[in-house]
PDB file of C-alpha atoms in Angstrom:
ATOM      1  CA  MET S   1     -24.597 -15.769  -7.928  1.00 47.00           C
ATOM      2  CA  ASN S   2     -21.970 -17.125  -5.607  1.00 76.00           C
ATOM      3  CA  ASN S   3     -19.984 -18.461  -8.499  1.00 88.00           C
ATOM      4  CA  ILE S   4     -20.097 -15.153 -10.275  1.00 89.00           C
ATOM      5  CA  ILE S   5     -18.866 -13.253  -7.197  1.00 88.00           C
ATOM      6  CA  GLN S   6     -16.089 -15.871  -6.673  1.00 91.00           C
ATOM      7  CA  ASP S   7     -14.996 -15.398 -10.302  1.00 93.00           C
ATOM      8  CA  LEU S   8     -14.841 -11.636 -10.014  1.00 95.00           C
ATOM      9  CA  PHE S   9     -13.344 -11.207  -6.519  1.00 95.00           C
ATOM     10  CA  GLY S  10     -11.715 -14.636  -5.655  1.00 97.00           C
ATOM     11  CA  LEU S  11      -7.950 -14.870  -5.867  1.00 98.00           C
ATOM     12  CA  GLN S  12      -7.437 -18.616  -5.808  1.00 97.00           C
ATOM     13  CA  ASN S  13      -4.224 -19.717  -7.497  1.00 97.00           C
ATOM     14  CA  LYS S  14      -3.007 -16.192  -7.445  1.00 99.00           C
ATOM     15  CA  THR S  15       0.219 -14.858  -5.799  1.00 99.00           C
ATOM     16  CA  ALA S  16       0.683 -11.478  -4.410  1.00 99.00           C
ATOM     17  CA  ILE S  17       3.486  -9.406  -3.004  1.00 99.00           C
ATOM     18  CA  VAL S  18       2.576  -6.698  -0.385  1.00 99.00           C
ATOM     19  CA  THR S  19       5.290  -4.364   0.723  1.00 99.00           C
ATOM     20  CA  GLY S  20       5.038  -2.871   4.181  1.00 98.00           C
ATOM     21  CA  GLY S  21       2.547  -5.672   4.995  1.00 98.00           C
ATOM     22  CA  ALA S  22       3.698  -6.383   8.586  1.00 98.00           C
ATOM     23  CA  MET S  23       1.288  -3.757  10.066  1.00 97.00           C
ATOM     24  CA  GLY S  24      -1.077  -0.929   9.402  1.00 97.00           C
ATOM     25  CA  ILE S  25      -2.583  -0.461   5.964  1.00 98.00           C
ATOM     26  CA  GLY S  26      -0.372  -3.307   4.584  1.00 98.00           C
ATOM     27  CA  LYS S  27      -1.605  -5.692   7.079  1.00 98.00           C
ATOM     28  CA  GLY S  28      -5.265  -4.928   6.082  1.00 98.00           C
ATOM     29  CA  ILE S  29      -4.362  -5.472   2.414  1.00 99.00           C
ATOM     30  CA  ALA S  30      -2.314  -8.630   2.900  1.00 99.00           C
ATOM     31  CA  GLY S  31      -5.171 -10.034   5.147  1.00 98.00           C
ATOM     32  CA  ARG S  32      -7.931  -9.240   2.596  1.00 98.00           C
ATOM     33  CA  LEU S  33      -5.898 -10.883  -0.392  1.00 99.00           C
ATOM     34  CA  ALA S  34      -5.150 -13.877   1.620  1.00 99.00           C
ATOM     35  CA  LEU S  35      -8.804 -14.200   2.774  1.00 98.00           C
ATOM     36  CA  ALA S  36      -9.766 -14.205  -0.978  1.00 98.00           C
ATOM     37  CA  GLY S  37      -7.383 -17.092  -1.647  1.00 98.00           C
ATOM     38  CA  ALA S  38      -4.162 -15.507  -2.744  1.00 99.00           C
ATOM     39  CA  SER S  39      -0.753 -16.715  -1.563  1.00 99.00           C
ATOM     40  CA  VAL S  40       0.869 -13.591  -0.170  1.00 99.00           C
ATOM     41  CA  LEU S  41       4.522 -12.697   0.308  1.00 99.00           C
ATOM     42  CA  ILE S  42       4.868  -9.731   2.766  1.00 99.00           C
ATOM     43  CA  ALA S  43       8.087  -7.791   2.410  1.00 99.00           C
ATOM     44  CA  ASP S  44       8.799  -5.273   5.140  1.00 99.00           C
ATOM     45  CA  ILE S  45      11.746  -3.765   7.015  1.00 98.00           C
ATOM     46  CA  VAL S  46      10.801  -5.172  10.507  1.00 98.00           C
ATOM     47  CA  SER S  47      12.034  -8.634  11.618  1.00 98.00           C
ATOM     48  CA  GLU S  48       9.892 -11.749  11.079  1.00 98.00           C
ATOM     49  CA  GLN S  49       9.330 -11.869  14.784  1.00 98.00           C
ATOM     50  CA  GLU S  50       7.795  -8.379  14.780  1.00 98.00           C
ATOM     51  CA  ALA S  51       5.688  -9.386  11.780  1.00 98.00           C
ATOM     52  CA  ALA S  52       4.532 -12.677  13.532  1.00 99.00           C
ATOM     53  CA  PRO S  53       1.138 -11.300  14.696  1.00 98.00           C
ATOM     54  CA  THR S  54       0.184 -10.395  11.086  1.00 98.00           C
ATOM     55  CA  LEU S  55       1.560 -13.716   9.832  1.00 99.00           C
ATOM     56  CA  ASP S  56      -0.165 -15.718  12.521  1.00 99.00           C
ATOM     57  CA  GLY S  57      -3.450 -13.936  12.025  1.00 98.00           C
ATOM     58  CA  ILE S  58      -3.428 -14.825   8.264  1.00 99.00           C
ATOM     59  CA  ARG S  59      -2.514 -18.447   8.864  1.00 99.00           C
ATOM     60  CA  GLN S  60      -5.175 -18.875  11.526  1.00 98.00           C
ATOM     61  CA  GLN S  61      -7.744 -17.872   8.912  1.00 97.00           C
ATOM     62  CA  GLY S  62      -6.476 -20.497   6.530  1.00 98.00           C
ATOM     63  CA  GLY S  63      -4.397 -18.095   4.406  1.00 98.00           C
ATOM     64  CA  LYS S  64      -0.976 -18.792   2.848  1.00 99.00           C
ATOM     65  CA  VAL S  65       1.628 -16.219   3.701  1.00 99.00           C
ATOM     66  CA  ALA S  66       5.427 -16.048   3.602  1.00 99.00           C
ATOM     67  CA  TYR S  67       7.798 -13.209   4.788  1.00 99.00           C
ATOM     68  CA  ILE S  68      10.927 -11.643   3.711  1.00 99.00           C
ATOM     69  CA  GLN S  69      12.709  -8.929   5.671  1.00 99.00           C
ATOM     70  CA  ALA S  70      14.012  -6.180   3.290  1.00 98.00           C
ATOM     71  CA  ASP S  71      14.839  -2.419   3.173  1.00 98.00           C
ATOM     72  CA  LEU S  72      12.842  -1.595  -0.041  1.00 98.00           C
ATOM     73  CA  SER S  73      14.738   1.621  -0.333  1.00 98.00           C
ATOM     74  CA  ASN S  74      17.822  -0.442  -1.291  1.00 98.00           C
ATOM     75  CA  THR S  75      16.950  -0.982  -5.104  1.00 98.00           C
ATOM     76  CA  ALA S  76      19.473  -3.890  -5.374  1.00 98.00           C
ATOM     77  CA  LEU S  77      17.244  -5.944  -3.192  1.00 98.00           C
ATOM     78  CA  LEU S  78      14.020  -5.558  -5.227  1.00 99.00           C
ATOM     79  CA  PRO S  79      14.546  -8.234  -7.877  1.00 99.00           C
ATOM     80  CA  GLY S  80      15.280 -10.570  -5.113  1.00 99.00           C
ATOM     81  CA  ILE S  81      11.718  -9.967  -3.642  1.00 99.00           C
ATOM     82  CA  VAL S  82      10.073 -10.792  -6.860  1.00 99.00           C
ATOM     83  CA  LYS S  83      12.171 -13.929  -7.135  1.00 99.00           C
ATOM     84  CA  ALA S  84      11.384 -14.964  -3.546  1.00 99.00           C
ATOM     85  CA  ALA S  85       7.662 -14.777  -4.439  1.00 99.00           C
ATOM     86  CA  VAL S  86       8.107 -16.935  -7.561  1.00 99.00           C
ATOM     87  CA  ASP S  87      10.356 -19.440  -5.671  1.00 99.00           C
ATOM     88  CA  THR S  88       8.045 -19.756  -2.728  1.00 99.00           C
ATOM     89  CA  PHE S  89       4.665 -19.926  -4.586  1.00 99.00           C
ATOM     90  CA  GLY S  90       5.556 -20.856  -8.080  1.00 98.00           C
ATOM     91  CA  ASP S  91       4.183 -17.745  -9.909  1.00 98.00           C
ATOM     92  CA  LEU S  92       3.400 -14.085  -9.398  1.00 99.00           C
ATOM     93  CA  ASP S  93       0.277 -12.077 -10.300  1.00 99.00           C
ATOM     94  CA  ILE S  94      -0.212  -9.092  -8.069  1.00 99.00           C
ATOM     95  CA  LEU S  95       2.056  -6.489  -6.611  1.00 99.00           C
ATOM     96  CA  VAL S  96       0.962  -3.962  -3.897  1.00 99.00           C
ATOM     97  CA  ASN S  97       3.475  -1.184  -3.383  1.00 99.00           C
ATOM     98  CA  ASN S  98       2.382  -0.098   0.130  1.00 99.00           C
ATOM     99  CA  ALA S  99       5.690   0.523   2.016  1.00 98.00           C
ATOM    100  CA  GLY S 100       6.190   4.240   2.851  1.00 98.00           C
ATOM    101  CA  ILE S 101       7.290   6.591   5.572  1.00 96.00           C
ATOM    102  CA  PHE S 102       6.099  10.102   6.578  1.00 91.00           C
ATOM    103  CA  LYS S 103       7.237  12.662   9.097  1.00 92.00           C
ATOM    104  CA  TYR S 104       5.973  16.112   9.803  1.00 90.00           C
ATOM    105  CA  MET S 105       8.622  18.739   8.877  1.00 93.00           C
ATOM    106  CA  PRO S 106       8.009  22.451   8.095  1.00 92.00           C
ATOM    107  CA  ILE S 107       9.712  23.539   4.829  1.00 95.00           C
ATOM    108  CA  THR S 108      11.890  25.926   6.797  1.00 96.00           C
ATOM    109  CA  GLU S 109      13.556  22.908   8.414  1.00 95.00           C
ATOM    110  CA  LEU S 110      13.382  20.516   5.567  1.00 96.00           C
ATOM    111  CA  ASN S 111      16.570  18.702   5.033  1.00 98.00           C
ATOM    112  CA  GLU S 112      18.187  16.422   2.294  1.00 98.00           C
ATOM    113  CA  ASP S 113      18.322  13.343   4.503  1.00 98.00           C
ATOM    114  CA  LEU S 114      14.580  13.311   5.125  1.00 98.00           C
ATOM    115  CA  TRP S 115      13.750  14.141   1.540  1.00 98.00           C
ATOM    116  CA  ASP S 116      16.020  11.427   0.154  1.00 99.00           C
ATOM    117  CA  LYS S 117      14.767   8.783   2.679  1.00 98.00           C
ATOM    118  CA  THR S 118      11.108   9.664   1.871  1.00 98.00           C
ATOM    119  CA  LEU S 119      11.547   9.834  -1.964  1.00 99.00           C
ATOM    120  CA  ASN S 120      13.667   6.576  -2.057  1.00 99.00           C
ATOM    121  CA  LEU S 121      11.149   4.500  -0.280  1.00 99.00           C
ATOM    122  CA  ASN S 122       7.883   6.050  -1.214  1.00 99.00           C
ATOM    123  CA  LEU S 123       8.584   6.532  -4.941  1.00 99.00           C
ATOM    124  CA  LYS S 124      11.885   5.051  -6.198  1.00 99.00           C
ATOM    125  CA  ALA S 125      11.197   1.640  -4.686  1.00 99.00           C
ATOM    126  CA  VAL S 126       7.713   1.682  -6.177  1.00 99.00           C
ATOM    127  CA  ALA S 127       9.291   2.299  -9.681  1.00 99.00           C
ATOM    128  CA  PHE S 128      11.900  -0.363  -9.525  1.00 99.00           C
ATOM    129  CA  LEU S 129       9.945  -3.003  -7.790  1.00 99.00           C
ATOM    130  CA  SER S 130       7.287  -2.577 -10.463  1.00 99.00           C
ATOM    131  CA  LYS S 131       9.878  -2.873 -13.099  1.00 99.00           C
ATOM    132  CA  ALA S 132      11.124  -6.234 -11.701  1.00 99.00           C
ATOM    133  CA  PHE S 133       7.543  -7.376 -11.362  1.00 99.00           C
ATOM    134  CA  ILE S 134       6.629  -6.402 -14.977  1.00 99.00           C
ATOM    135  CA  ASN S 135       9.750  -8.024 -16.459  1.00 99.00           C
ATOM    136  CA  THR S 136       8.957 -11.149 -14.654  1.00 99.00           C
ATOM    137  CA  LEU S 137       5.443 -11.374 -15.928  1.00 99.00           C
ATOM    138  CA  ILE S 138       6.543 -10.700 -19.479  1.00 99.00           C
ATOM    139  CA  GLU S 139       8.956 -13.674 -19.175  1.00 98.00           C
ATOM    140  CA  LYS S 140       6.077 -15.761 -17.814  1.00 98.00           C
ATOM    141  CA  LYS S 141       3.772 -14.596 -20.525  1.00 98.00           C
ATOM    142  CA  HIS S 142       0.783 -13.564 -18.563  1.00 98.00           C
ATOM    143  CA  GLY S 143      -0.757 -10.458 -17.185  1.00 99.00           C
ATOM    144  CA  GLY S 144      -1.154  -9.164 -13.639  1.00 99.00           C
ATOM    145  CA  LYS S 145      -1.984  -6.265 -11.442  1.00 99.00           C
ATOM    146  CA  ILE S 146      -0.028  -3.427  -9.786  1.00 99.00           C
ATOM    147  CA  ILE S 147      -1.741  -1.573  -7.016  1.00 99.00           C
ATOM    148  CA  ASN S 148       0.136   1.449  -5.698  1.00 99.00           C
ATOM    149  CA  ILE S 149      -0.777   3.175  -2.402  1.00 99.00           C
ATOM    150  CA  SER S 150      -0.717   6.831  -2.916  1.00 98.00           C
ATOM    151  CA  SER S 151      -2.390   9.240  -0.493  1.00 98.00           C
ATOM    152  CA  ILE S 152      -5.112  11.856  -0.316  1.00 97.00           C
ATOM    153  CA  ASP S 153      -2.099  14.114  -0.014  1.00 95.00           C
ATOM    154  CA  SER S 154      -1.471  13.583  -3.674  1.00 96.00           C
ATOM    155  CA  LEU S 155      -4.689  15.450  -4.325  1.00 96.00           C
ATOM    156  CA  LYS S 156      -5.075  17.718  -1.161  1.00 94.00           C
ATOM    157  CA  PRO S 157      -1.584  18.425   0.348  1.00 92.00           C
ATOM    158  CA  THR S 158      -1.205  18.760   4.071  1.00 85.00           C
ATOM    159  CA  GLY S 159       0.972  21.304   5.756  1.00 86.00           C
ATOM    160  CA  ASN S 160       4.434  20.306   6.930  1.00 91.00           C
ATOM    161  CA  LEU S 161       4.632  17.269   4.720  1.00 94.00           C
ATOM    162  CA  ALA S 162       6.250  18.673   1.578  1.00 97.00           C
ATOM    163  CA  GLN S 163       8.507  15.630   1.011  1.00 98.00           C
ATOM    164  CA  TYR S 164       5.705  13.163   1.625  1.00 97.00           C
ATOM    165  CA  ASP S 165       3.252  14.996  -0.620  1.00 97.00           C
ATOM    166  CA  ALA S 166       5.819  15.206  -3.322  1.00 98.00           C
ATOM    167  CA  SER S 167       6.510  11.536  -3.133  1.00 99.00           C
ATOM    168  CA  LYS S 168       2.734  10.522  -3.222  1.00 98.00           C
ATOM    169  CA  GLY S 169       2.054  13.002  -6.092  1.00 98.00           C
ATOM    170  CA  GLY S 170       4.877  11.068  -7.881  1.00 99.00           C
ATOM    171  CA  VAL S 171       3.204   7.804  -7.116  1.00 99.00           C
ATOM    172  CA  ARG S 172       0.025   9.030  -8.817  1.00 98.00           C
ATOM    173  CA  MET S 173       1.845  10.083 -11.995  1.00 98.00           C
ATOM    174  CA  LEU S 174       4.075   6.980 -12.010  1.00 99.00           C
ATOM    175  CA  THR S 175       0.846   4.865 -11.881  1.00 99.00           C
ATOM    176  CA  ARG S 176      -0.332   6.558 -15.019  1.00 99.00           C
ATOM    177  CA  SER S 177       2.903   6.256 -16.771  1.00 99.00           C
ATOM    178  CA  PHE S 178       3.295   2.645 -15.997  1.00 99.00           C
ATOM    179  CA  ALA S 179      -0.263   1.918 -16.942  1.00 99.00           C
ATOM    180  CA  LYS S 180       0.229   3.465 -20.348  1.00 99.00           C
ATOM    181  CA  GLU S 181       3.172   1.205 -21.037  1.00 99.00           C
ATOM    182  CA  ALA S 182       2.187  -2.032 -19.276  1.00 99.00           C
ATOM    183  CA  GLY S 183      -1.305  -2.462 -20.791  1.00 99.00           C
ATOM    184  CA  LYS S 184       0.112  -4.201 -23.778  1.00 99.00           C
ATOM    185  CA  TYR S 185       1.447  -6.900 -21.482  1.00 99.00           C
ATOM    186  CA  GLY S 186      -2.002  -7.352 -19.868  1.00 99.00           C
ATOM    187  CA  ILE S 187      -0.877  -5.610 -16.732  1.00 99.00           C
ATOM    188  CA  THR S 188      -3.079  -3.078 -15.091  1.00 99.00           C
ATOM    189  CA  VAL S 189      -1.701  -0.342 -12.923  1.00 99.00           C
ATOM    190  CA  ASN S 190      -3.874   1.611 -10.389  1.00 99.00           C
ATOM    191  CA  ASP S 191      -3.476   3.420  -7.115  1.00 99.00           C
ATOM    192  CA  ILE S 192      -5.443   3.809  -3.912  1.00 99.00           C
ATOM    193  CA  ALA S 193      -5.514   7.219  -2.166  1.00 99.00           C
ATOM    194  CA  PRO S 194      -6.358   6.732   1.431  1.00 98.00           C
ATOM    195  CA  GLY S 195      -7.356   9.529   3.733  1.00 95.00           C
ATOM    196  CA  GLY S 196      -6.803   9.360   7.416  1.00 90.00           C
ATOM    197  CA  VAL S 197      -6.350   5.719   8.550  1.00 94.00           C
ATOM    198  CA  ASN S 198      -6.095   4.485  12.027  1.00 91.00           C
ATOM    199  CA  THR S 199      -2.672   2.752  12.120  1.00 87.00           C
ATOM    200  CA  PRO S 200       0.055   2.140  14.763  1.00 76.00           C
ATOM    201  CA  GLY S 201       2.371   4.380  12.737  1.00 65.00           C
ATOM    202  CA  VAL S 202       0.097   7.319  12.721  1.00 57.00           C
ATOM    203  CA  GLN S 203      -0.631   6.890  16.385  1.00 55.00           C
ATOM    204  CA  LYS S 204       3.067   6.825  17.089  1.00 55.00           C
ATOM    205  CA  ILE S 205       3.930   9.893  15.089  1.00 53.00           C
ATOM    206  CA  ALA S 206       1.028  11.806  16.595  1.00 51.00           C
ATOM    207  CA  GLY S 207       2.286  11.025  20.067  1.00 49.00           C
ATOM    208  CA  ASP S 208       6.036  11.457  19.551  1.00 54.00           C
ATOM    209  CA  ASN S 209       7.682  13.928  21.889  1.00 51.00           C
ATOM    210  CA  LEU S 210       4.500  15.636  22.804  1.00 55.00           C
ATOM    211  CA  PRO S 211       3.772  16.675  26.373  1.00 69.00           C
ATOM    212  CA  LYS S 212       0.555  15.176  27.858  1.00 73.00           C
ATOM    213  CA  GLU S 213      -1.343  18.457  27.553  1.00 76.00           C
ATOM    214  CA  GLN S 214      -0.538  18.792  23.829  1.00 65.00           C
ATOM    215  CA  LEU S 215      -1.294  15.167  23.178  1.00 67.00           C
ATOM    216  CA  GLU S 216      -4.682  15.515  24.714  1.00 73.00           C
ATOM    217  CA  ALA S 217      -5.532  18.634  22.837  1.00 72.00           C
ATOM    218  CA  MET S 218      -4.477  16.985  19.544  1.00 68.00           C
ATOM    219  CA  GLN S 219      -6.689  13.930  20.438  1.00 76.00           C
ATOM    220  CA  ALA S 220      -9.595  16.348  20.972  1.00 81.00           C
ATOM    221  CA  GLN S 221      -8.880  18.122  17.791  1.00 78.00           C
ATOM    222  CA  THR S 222      -8.787  14.887  15.878  1.00 78.00           C
ATOM    223  CA  ALA S 223     -12.070  13.660  17.349  1.00 84.00           C
ATOM    224  CA  GLN S 224     -13.725  16.969  16.338  1.00 86.00           C
ATOM    225  CA  PHE S 225     -12.268  16.695  12.839  1.00 81.00           C
ATOM    226  CA  ILE S 226     -13.645  13.215  12.369  1.00 90.00           C
ATOM    227  CA  GLN S 227     -17.104  14.394  13.207  1.00 91.00           C
ATOM    228  CA  THR S 228     -16.906  16.889  10.291  1.00 92.00           C
ATOM    229  CA  LEU S 229     -16.222  14.033   7.741  1.00 94.00           C
ATOM    230  CA  PRO S 230     -19.220  13.001   5.814  1.00 96.00           C
ATOM    231  CA  LEU S 231     -18.888   9.458   7.113  1.00 96.00           C
ATOM    232  CA  GLN S 232     -17.970  10.626  10.630  1.00 94.00           C
ATOM    233  CA  ARG S 233     -15.292   8.109  11.316  1.00 94.00           C
ATOM    234  CA  ILE S 234     -11.608   7.577  10.648  1.00 93.00           C
ATOM    235  CA  GLY S 235     -10.573   5.006   8.055  1.00 96.00           C
ATOM    236  CA  GLU S 236      -9.408   1.467   9.041  1.00 97.00           C
ATOM    237  CA  PRO S 237      -6.791  -0.670   7.310  1.00 98.00           C
ATOM    238  CA  ASP S 238      -9.486  -3.015   6.095  1.00 97.00           C
ATOM    239  CA  ASP S 239     -11.084  -0.205   4.259  1.00 98.00           C
ATOM    240  CA  ILE S 240      -8.046   0.129   2.184  1.00 99.00           C
ATOM    241  CA  GLY S 241      -7.794  -3.694   2.019  1.00 99.00           C
ATOM    242  CA  ASN S 242     -11.287  -3.866   0.428  1.00 98.00           C
ATOM    243  CA  ALA S 243     -10.286  -1.471  -2.382  1.00 99.00           C
ATOM    244  CA  ALA S 244      -7.140  -3.488  -3.006  1.00 99.00           C
ATOM    245  CA  LEU S 245      -9.124  -6.629  -3.278  1.00 99.00           C
ATOM    246  CA  PHE S 246     -11.341  -5.025  -5.952  1.00 99.00           C
ATOM    247  CA  LEU S 247      -8.253  -3.919  -7.901  1.00 99.00           C
ATOM    248  CA  ALA S 248      -6.579  -7.355  -7.574  1.00 99.00           C
ATOM    249  CA  GLY S 249      -9.529  -9.331  -8.978  1.00 98.00           C
ATOM    250  CA  LYS S 250     -11.070  -9.838 -12.382  1.00 98.00           C
ATOM    251  CA  ALA S 251     -13.892  -7.262 -11.494  1.00 98.00           C
ATOM    252  CA  SER S 252     -11.322  -4.556 -12.308  1.00 99.00           C
ATOM    253  CA  ASP S 253      -9.855  -6.014 -15.463  1.00 99.00           C
ATOM    254  CA  TYR S 254     -10.875  -2.907 -17.587  1.00 99.00           C
ATOM    255  CA  ILE S 255      -9.544  -0.420 -15.152  1.00 99.00           C
ATOM    256  CA  THR S 256      -6.063   1.072 -15.413  1.00 99.00           C
ATOM    257  CA  GLY S 257      -4.295   4.341 -14.668  1.00 99.00           C
ATOM    258  CA  SER S 258      -6.951   5.258 -12.242  1.00 99.00           C
ATOM    259  CA  THR S 259      -7.008   6.416  -8.596  1.00 99.00           C
ATOM    260  CA  ILE S 260      -9.589   5.086  -6.080  1.00 99.00           C
ATOM    261  CA  VAL S 261     -10.007   7.548  -3.325  1.00 99.00           C
ATOM    262  CA  VAL S 262     -10.814   5.967   0.225  1.00 98.00           C
ATOM    263  CA  ASP S 263     -11.122   8.976   2.418  1.00 97.00           C
ATOM    264  CA  GLY S 264     -14.593   8.960   4.053  1.00 96.00           C
ATOM    265  CA  GLY S 265     -15.435  12.077   2.015  1.00 96.00           C
ATOM    266  CA  LEU S 266     -12.406  14.224   3.064  1.00 94.00           C
ATOM    267  CA  LEU S 267     -12.022  15.616  -0.515  1.00 95.00           C
ATOM    268  CA  LEU S 268     -15.623  16.852  -0.180  1.00 94.00           C
ATOM    269  CA  MET S 269     -14.560  19.268   2.588  1.00 88.00           C
TER     270      MET S 269
END
């Protein structure tokens, strides 16, 4: 039985790129893939020093990880990220497009700068890093896995997040479009739609510029909301990492163009 599980979910001799992997959801994904045996290149905008807790944590568990600092919204840098993975680890098999930004903004105040920043990172970078990944695998004559991180907002939009919702809806459709074309190269393309996840980024945005009274009220509302979820808890980065591990391994070889919703039952509400 152990050999079967290892064959289906083990990632020995596989190489993965995880964007936005220095913290939050990306950290959970990178950690899970490394624990399963993959060599992981994390690409993120923060410095390597800022990413050190994640890198050290993976290495302490015996994982293989490297880091490249890059602004993924600059498409000129994306082929270099793919090359760095191949140069560092010798091959490439898995791409996790996780990097993204979101900021609350009512449509009455929506501006082009926020729109462009959000779409460039959340959608454009996904398309062009995936293109570089696919072309590299075609050259190497083997298949692979693309895992895009969309959002529950691609299925159930949230107020004051029009630009984010549009970008994540785009990721869902991009996943299907790429899956339709990439299958003939042995490459599967799927996305994961997280619900609320407990990450430093969400905590920071929730607390930005809020008076103490408003912050406490928001925290109380959040706690009440969590109790209404069928699973009665907020998601954790490892929950998303578990779904990514499934999509990265052989167990998901006949799945492509699909969305795995990891939301604690939010869509049921």
